[in-house]
Short mmCIF file of C-alpha atoms and ligand atoms in Angstrom, two decimals:
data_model
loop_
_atom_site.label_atom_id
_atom_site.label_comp_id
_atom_site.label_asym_id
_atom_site.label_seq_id
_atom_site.Cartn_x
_atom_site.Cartn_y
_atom_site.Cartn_z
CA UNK A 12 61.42 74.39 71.02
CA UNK A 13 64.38 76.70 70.20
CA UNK A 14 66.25 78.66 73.42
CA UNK A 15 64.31 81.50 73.07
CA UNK A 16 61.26 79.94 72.85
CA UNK A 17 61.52 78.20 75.94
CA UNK A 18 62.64 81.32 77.63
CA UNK A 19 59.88 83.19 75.91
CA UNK A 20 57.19 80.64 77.25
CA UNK A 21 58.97 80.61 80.75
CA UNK A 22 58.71 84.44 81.13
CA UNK A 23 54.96 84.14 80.25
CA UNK A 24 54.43 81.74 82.91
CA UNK A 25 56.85 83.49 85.74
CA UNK A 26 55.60 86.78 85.19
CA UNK A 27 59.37 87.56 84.58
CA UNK A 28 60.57 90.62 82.47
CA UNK A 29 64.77 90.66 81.23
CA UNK A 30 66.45 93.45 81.38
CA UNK A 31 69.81 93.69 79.72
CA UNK A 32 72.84 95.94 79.39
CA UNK A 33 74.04 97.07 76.35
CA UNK A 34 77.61 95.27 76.80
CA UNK A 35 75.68 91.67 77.28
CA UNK A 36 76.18 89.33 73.99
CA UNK A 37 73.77 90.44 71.09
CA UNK A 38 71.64 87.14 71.10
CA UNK A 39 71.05 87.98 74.80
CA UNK A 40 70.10 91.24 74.05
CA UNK A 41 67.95 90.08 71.52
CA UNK A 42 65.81 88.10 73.97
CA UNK A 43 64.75 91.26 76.19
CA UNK A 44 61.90 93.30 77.00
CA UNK A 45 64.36 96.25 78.03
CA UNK A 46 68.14 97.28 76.77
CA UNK A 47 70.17 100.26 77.72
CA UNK A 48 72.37 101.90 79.75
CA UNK A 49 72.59 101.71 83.29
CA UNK A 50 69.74 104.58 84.24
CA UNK A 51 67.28 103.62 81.59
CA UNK A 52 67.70 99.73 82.93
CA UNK A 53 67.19 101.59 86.47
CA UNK A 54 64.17 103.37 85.68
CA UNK A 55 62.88 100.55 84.08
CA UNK A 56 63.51 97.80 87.31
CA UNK A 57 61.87 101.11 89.03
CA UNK A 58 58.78 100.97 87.41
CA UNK A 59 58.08 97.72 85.58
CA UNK A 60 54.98 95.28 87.66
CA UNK A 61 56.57 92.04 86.73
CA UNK A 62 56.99 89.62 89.48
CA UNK A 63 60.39 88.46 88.11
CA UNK A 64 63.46 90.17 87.00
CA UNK A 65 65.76 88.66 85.36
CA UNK A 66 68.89 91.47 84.90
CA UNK A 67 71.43 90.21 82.31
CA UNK A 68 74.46 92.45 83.57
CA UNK A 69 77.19 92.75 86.79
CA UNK A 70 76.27 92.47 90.73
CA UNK A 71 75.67 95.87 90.68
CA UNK A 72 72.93 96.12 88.89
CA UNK A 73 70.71 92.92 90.42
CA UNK A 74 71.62 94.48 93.55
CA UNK A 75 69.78 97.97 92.85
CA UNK A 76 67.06 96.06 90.95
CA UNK A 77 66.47 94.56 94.38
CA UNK A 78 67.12 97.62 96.47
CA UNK A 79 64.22 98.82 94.33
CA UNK A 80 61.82 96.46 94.37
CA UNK A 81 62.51 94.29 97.75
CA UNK A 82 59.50 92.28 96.73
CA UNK A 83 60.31 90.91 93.52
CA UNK A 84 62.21 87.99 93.25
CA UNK A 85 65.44 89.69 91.10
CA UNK A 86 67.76 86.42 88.83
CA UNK A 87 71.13 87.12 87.75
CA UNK A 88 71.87 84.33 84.62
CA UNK A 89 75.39 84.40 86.65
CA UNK A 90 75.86 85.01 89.73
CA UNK A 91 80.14 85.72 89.48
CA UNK A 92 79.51 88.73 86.56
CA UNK A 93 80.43 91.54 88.95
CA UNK A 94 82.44 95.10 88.49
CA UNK A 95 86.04 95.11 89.80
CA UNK A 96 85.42 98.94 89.97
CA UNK A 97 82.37 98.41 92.31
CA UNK A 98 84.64 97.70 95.11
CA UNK A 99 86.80 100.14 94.29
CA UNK A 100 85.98 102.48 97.38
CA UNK A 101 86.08 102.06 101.02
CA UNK A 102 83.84 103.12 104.43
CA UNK A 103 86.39 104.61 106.28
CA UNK A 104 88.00 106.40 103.30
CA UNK A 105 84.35 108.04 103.08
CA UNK A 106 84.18 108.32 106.60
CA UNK A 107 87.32 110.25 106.87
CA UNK A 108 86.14 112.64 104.40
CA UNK A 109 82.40 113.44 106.22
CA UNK A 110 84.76 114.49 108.95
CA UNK A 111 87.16 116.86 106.73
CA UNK A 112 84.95 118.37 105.22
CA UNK A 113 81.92 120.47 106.18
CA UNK A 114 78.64 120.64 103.31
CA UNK A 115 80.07 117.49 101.73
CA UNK A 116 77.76 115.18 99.51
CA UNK A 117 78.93 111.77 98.61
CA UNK A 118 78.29 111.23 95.50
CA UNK A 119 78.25 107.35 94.18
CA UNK A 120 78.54 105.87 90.75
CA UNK A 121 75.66 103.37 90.73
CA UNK A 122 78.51 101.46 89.59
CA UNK A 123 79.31 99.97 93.03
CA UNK A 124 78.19 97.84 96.09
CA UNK A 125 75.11 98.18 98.06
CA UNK A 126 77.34 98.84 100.95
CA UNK A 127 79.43 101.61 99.32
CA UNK A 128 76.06 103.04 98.30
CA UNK A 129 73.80 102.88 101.75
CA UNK A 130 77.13 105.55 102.85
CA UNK A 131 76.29 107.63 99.79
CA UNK A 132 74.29 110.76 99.92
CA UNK A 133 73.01 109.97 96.05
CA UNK A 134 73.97 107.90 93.22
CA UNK A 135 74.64 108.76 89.46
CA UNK A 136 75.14 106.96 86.35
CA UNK A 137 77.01 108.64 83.34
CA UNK A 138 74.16 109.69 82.07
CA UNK A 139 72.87 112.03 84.67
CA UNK A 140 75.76 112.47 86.53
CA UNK A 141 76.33 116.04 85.61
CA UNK A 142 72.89 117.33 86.16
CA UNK A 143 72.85 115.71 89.31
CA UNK A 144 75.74 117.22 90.90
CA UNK A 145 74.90 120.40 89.82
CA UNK A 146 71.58 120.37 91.25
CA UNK A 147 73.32 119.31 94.88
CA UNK A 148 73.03 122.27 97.03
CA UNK A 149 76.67 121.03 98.29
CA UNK A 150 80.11 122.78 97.34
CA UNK A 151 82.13 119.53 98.15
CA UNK A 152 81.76 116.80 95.97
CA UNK A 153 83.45 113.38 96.82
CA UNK A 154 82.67 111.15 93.91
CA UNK A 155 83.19 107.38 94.14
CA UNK A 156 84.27 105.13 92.71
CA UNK A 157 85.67 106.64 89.20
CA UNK A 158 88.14 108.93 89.10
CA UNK A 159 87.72 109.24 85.30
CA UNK A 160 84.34 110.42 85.62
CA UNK A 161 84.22 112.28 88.64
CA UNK A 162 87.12 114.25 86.59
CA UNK A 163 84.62 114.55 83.47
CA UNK A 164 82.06 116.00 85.31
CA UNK A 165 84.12 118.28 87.34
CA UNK A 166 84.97 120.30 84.59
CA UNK A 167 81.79 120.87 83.43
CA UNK A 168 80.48 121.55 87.22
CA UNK A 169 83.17 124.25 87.76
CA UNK A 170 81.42 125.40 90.88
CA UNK A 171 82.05 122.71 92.86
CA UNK A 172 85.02 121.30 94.99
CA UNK A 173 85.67 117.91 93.83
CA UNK A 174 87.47 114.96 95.73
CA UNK A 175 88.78 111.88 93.66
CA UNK A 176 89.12 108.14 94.97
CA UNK A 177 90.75 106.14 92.45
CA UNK A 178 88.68 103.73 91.22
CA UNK A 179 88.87 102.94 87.55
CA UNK A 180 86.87 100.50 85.52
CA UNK A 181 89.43 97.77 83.48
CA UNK A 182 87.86 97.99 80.87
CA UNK A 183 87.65 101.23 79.56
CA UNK A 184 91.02 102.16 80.97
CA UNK A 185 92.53 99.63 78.99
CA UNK A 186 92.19 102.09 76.27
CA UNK A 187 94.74 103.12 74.60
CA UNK A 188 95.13 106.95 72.99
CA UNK A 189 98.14 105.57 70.55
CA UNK A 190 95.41 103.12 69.57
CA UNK A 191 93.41 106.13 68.97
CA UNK A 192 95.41 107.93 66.93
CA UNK A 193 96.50 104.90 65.07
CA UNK A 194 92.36 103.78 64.43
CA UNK A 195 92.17 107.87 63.53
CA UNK A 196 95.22 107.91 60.86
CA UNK A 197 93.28 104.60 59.36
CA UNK A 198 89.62 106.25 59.35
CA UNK A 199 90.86 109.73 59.15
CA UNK A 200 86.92 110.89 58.79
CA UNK A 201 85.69 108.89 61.97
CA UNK A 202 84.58 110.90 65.05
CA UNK A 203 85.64 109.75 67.91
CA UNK A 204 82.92 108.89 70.51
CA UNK A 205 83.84 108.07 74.15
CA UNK A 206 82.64 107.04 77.73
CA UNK A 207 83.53 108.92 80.18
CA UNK A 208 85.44 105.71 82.12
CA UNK A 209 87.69 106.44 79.84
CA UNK A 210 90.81 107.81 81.02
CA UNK A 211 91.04 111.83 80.74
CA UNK A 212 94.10 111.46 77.58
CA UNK A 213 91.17 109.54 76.00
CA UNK A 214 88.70 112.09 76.42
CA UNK A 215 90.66 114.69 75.21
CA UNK A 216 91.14 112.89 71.78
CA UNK A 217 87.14 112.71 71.39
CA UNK A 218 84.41 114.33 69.54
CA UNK A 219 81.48 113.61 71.80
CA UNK A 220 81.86 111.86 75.51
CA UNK A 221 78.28 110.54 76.97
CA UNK A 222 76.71 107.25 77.91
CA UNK A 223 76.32 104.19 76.46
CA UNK A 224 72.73 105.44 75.13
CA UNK A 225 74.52 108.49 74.72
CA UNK A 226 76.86 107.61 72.22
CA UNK A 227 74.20 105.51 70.41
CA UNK A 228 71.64 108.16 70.03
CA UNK A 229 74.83 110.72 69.06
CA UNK A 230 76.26 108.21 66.19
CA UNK A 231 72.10 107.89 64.84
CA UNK A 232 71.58 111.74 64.74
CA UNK A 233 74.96 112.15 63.37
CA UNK A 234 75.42 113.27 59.66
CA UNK A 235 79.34 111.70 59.82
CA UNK A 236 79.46 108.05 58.45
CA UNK A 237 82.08 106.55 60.49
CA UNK A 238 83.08 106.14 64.21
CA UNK A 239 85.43 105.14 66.39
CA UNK A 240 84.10 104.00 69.54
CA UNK A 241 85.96 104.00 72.67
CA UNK A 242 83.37 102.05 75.08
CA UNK A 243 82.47 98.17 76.07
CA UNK A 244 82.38 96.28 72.44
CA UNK A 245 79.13 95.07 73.24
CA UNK A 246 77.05 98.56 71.97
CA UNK A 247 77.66 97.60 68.27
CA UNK A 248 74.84 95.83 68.28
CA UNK A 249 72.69 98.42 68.74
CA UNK A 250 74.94 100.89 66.90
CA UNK A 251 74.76 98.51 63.92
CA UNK A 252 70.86 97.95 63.83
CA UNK A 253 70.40 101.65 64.31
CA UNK A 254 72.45 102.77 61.67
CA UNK A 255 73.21 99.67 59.10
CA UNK A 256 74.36 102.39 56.79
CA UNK A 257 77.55 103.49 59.00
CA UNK A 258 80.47 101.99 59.87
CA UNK A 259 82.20 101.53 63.37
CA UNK A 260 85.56 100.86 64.33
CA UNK A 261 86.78 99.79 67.52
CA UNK A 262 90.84 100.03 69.11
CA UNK A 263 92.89 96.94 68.26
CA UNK A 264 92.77 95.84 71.91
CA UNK A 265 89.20 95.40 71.47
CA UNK A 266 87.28 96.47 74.85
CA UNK A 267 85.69 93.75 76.38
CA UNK A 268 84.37 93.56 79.92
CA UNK A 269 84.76 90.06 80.72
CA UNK A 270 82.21 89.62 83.62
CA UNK A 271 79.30 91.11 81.15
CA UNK A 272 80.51 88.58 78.59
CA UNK A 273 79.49 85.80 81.19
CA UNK A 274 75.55 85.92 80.64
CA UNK A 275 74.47 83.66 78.21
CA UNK A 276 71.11 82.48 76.78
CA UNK A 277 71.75 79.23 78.68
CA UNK A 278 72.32 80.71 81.79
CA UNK A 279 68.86 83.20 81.41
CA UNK A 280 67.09 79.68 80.65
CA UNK A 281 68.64 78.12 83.83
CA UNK A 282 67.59 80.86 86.00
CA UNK A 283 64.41 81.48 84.87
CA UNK A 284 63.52 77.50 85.06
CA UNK A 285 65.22 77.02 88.61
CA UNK A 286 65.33 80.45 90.33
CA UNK A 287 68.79 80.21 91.16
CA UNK A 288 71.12 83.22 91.65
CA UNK A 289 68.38 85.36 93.18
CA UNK A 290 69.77 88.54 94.67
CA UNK A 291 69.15 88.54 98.51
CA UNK A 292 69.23 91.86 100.37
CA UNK A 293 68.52 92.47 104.15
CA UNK A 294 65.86 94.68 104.67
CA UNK A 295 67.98 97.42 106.62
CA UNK A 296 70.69 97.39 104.24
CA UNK A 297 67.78 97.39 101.06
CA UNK A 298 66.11 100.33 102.33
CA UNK A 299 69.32 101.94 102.83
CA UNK A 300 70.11 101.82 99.17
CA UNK A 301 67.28 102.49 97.79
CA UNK A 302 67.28 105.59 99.60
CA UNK A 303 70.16 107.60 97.23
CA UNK A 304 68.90 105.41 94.12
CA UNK A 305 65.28 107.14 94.77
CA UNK A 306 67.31 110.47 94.99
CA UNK A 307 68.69 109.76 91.52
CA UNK A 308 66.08 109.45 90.09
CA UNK A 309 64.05 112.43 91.45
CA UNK A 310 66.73 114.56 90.70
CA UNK A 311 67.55 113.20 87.54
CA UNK A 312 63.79 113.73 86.38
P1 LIG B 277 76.36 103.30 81.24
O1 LIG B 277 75.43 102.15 81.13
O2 LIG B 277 75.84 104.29 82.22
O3 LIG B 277 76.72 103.89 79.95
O4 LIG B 277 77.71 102.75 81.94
C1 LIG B 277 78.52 101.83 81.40
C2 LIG B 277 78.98 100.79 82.34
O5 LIG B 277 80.14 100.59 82.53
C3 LIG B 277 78.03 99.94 82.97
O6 LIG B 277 78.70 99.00 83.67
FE1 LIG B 278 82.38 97.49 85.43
FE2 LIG B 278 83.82 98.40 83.42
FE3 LIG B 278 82.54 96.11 83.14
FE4 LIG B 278 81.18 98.44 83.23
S1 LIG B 278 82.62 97.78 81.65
S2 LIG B 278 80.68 96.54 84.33
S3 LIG B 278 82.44 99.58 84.69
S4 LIG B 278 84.20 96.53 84.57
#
């Protein structure tokens, strides 16, 4: 039996589904029932009746699986792959700021800790951030952990008084905008297509700013040819089986988010056959999360 076989025949027999980012390896992505960006892989830990999930992406994202469904057993191929900017904030920072400031809604990238987000009013991904926050009936807005795109959507929620913490992800702000410019003078037809973790100079430079399933579905519908595209390296999969016809560039420093990069098909194999790695959650501080992660997505419906 090949790899996938055996994890094929092992989900049968678990009742396990896999769920996988779209920064992941490609021949992990290849072996799931579900890959997207961080909301649609929310939804679908939300809603899916398999006993098992096995989430092929960071801490994060295990952890809300969990928060979610406290009765399924939730497998993460590695246990280590975790954001640096999910730590990135801090209870007394937001503690300090429920105190300053009256009508204040904390608003929290899902990108961060169960314990950053049991403090958080609701939580967002990039892909519904903006809707979100607009629909809070809230003037103050303190948005953690990203500064980049808590700055995004504040200027496209002009209404509202925003606070920044300044978390960043590594990844994306590793980007460069002279290694823009320099990938534009070389593919002087490309659009530019960014995530909003990328830093605000970055952002400026670009033609379209969304998602990870953003950008995808914007390069598809798109009549231009060629791309430059300023997230994770991992989406060219997808970008490449969607559209085999056009052609994607990436900056020289190519963008690579190291703790994604550590799920492999051996390690989904391993966890699926021994059940190692499962994400434990106490039941006070599970229900606490799952409280502004079942505000998302109401609001974001
Ligand atoms: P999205 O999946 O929301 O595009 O976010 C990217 C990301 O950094 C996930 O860790
Ligand atoms: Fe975190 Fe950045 Fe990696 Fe996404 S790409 S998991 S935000 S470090």
């Amino acid at each position: 039996m090949t790899i996938t076989e055996e994890i094929q025949s092992l989900k049968k027999e678990k009742n396990a589904v896999i769920l996988a980012h779209y920064y992941v390896a490609p021949e992990v992505q290849e072996i799931a029932d579900y890959v997207g960006d961080s909301y649609y892989l929310s939804k679908a830990a939300a809603e899916t009746g398999a006993q098992v999930i096995v989430f092929c992406g960071v801490s994060f994202m295990g952890e809300s699986a969990k928060a979610l469904n406290p009765e399924k057993t939730v497998l993460m191929p590695d246990g280590k792959a975790d954001c640096p900017m999910a730590h990135m904030a801090d209870e007394e920072t937001i503690r300090r700021m429920r105190e300053k400031y009256e009508d204040l809604a904390v608003v929290c990238y899902i990108n961060s800790t169960a314990e950053l987000k049991r403090l958080s009013d609701v939580c967002v991904t990039s892909a519904n951030a903006v809707k979100i926050v607009k629909a809070l009936p809230n003037r103050n807005i303190f948005f953690i952990p990203d500064r980049n795109l808590a700055h995004f959507i504040a200027k496209q929620a002009p209404e509202k008084n925003f606070i920044y913490n300044e978390g960043y992800c590594p990844t994306h702000e590793r980007m460069q905008t002279e290694e823009i410019k320099k990938a534009k003078k070389e593919h002087p037809d490309a659009l530019v297509l960014s995530h909003p973790e990328c830093a605000g100079a970055v952002l400026e430079l670009s033609d379209y700013v969304g998602s990870t399933s953003g950008i995808i579905k914007f390069a598809t519908k798109s009549s231009g040819k060629e791309f430059i595209i300023c997230t994770e390296e991992g989406v060219a999969h997808e970008l490449k089986q969607k559209n085999p016809e056009k052609k994607f560039y990436f900056t020289d420093t190519l963008p690579v988010c190291p703790d994604m990069k550590l799920v492999t098909l051996e390690k989904v194999l391993h966890v699926l056959k021994t059940g190692e790695n499962e994400v434990h959650m106490e039941t006070e501080l599970g229900e606490e999360t799952r409280r502004p992660l079942e505000r998302m997505l109401e609001l974001a419906r």
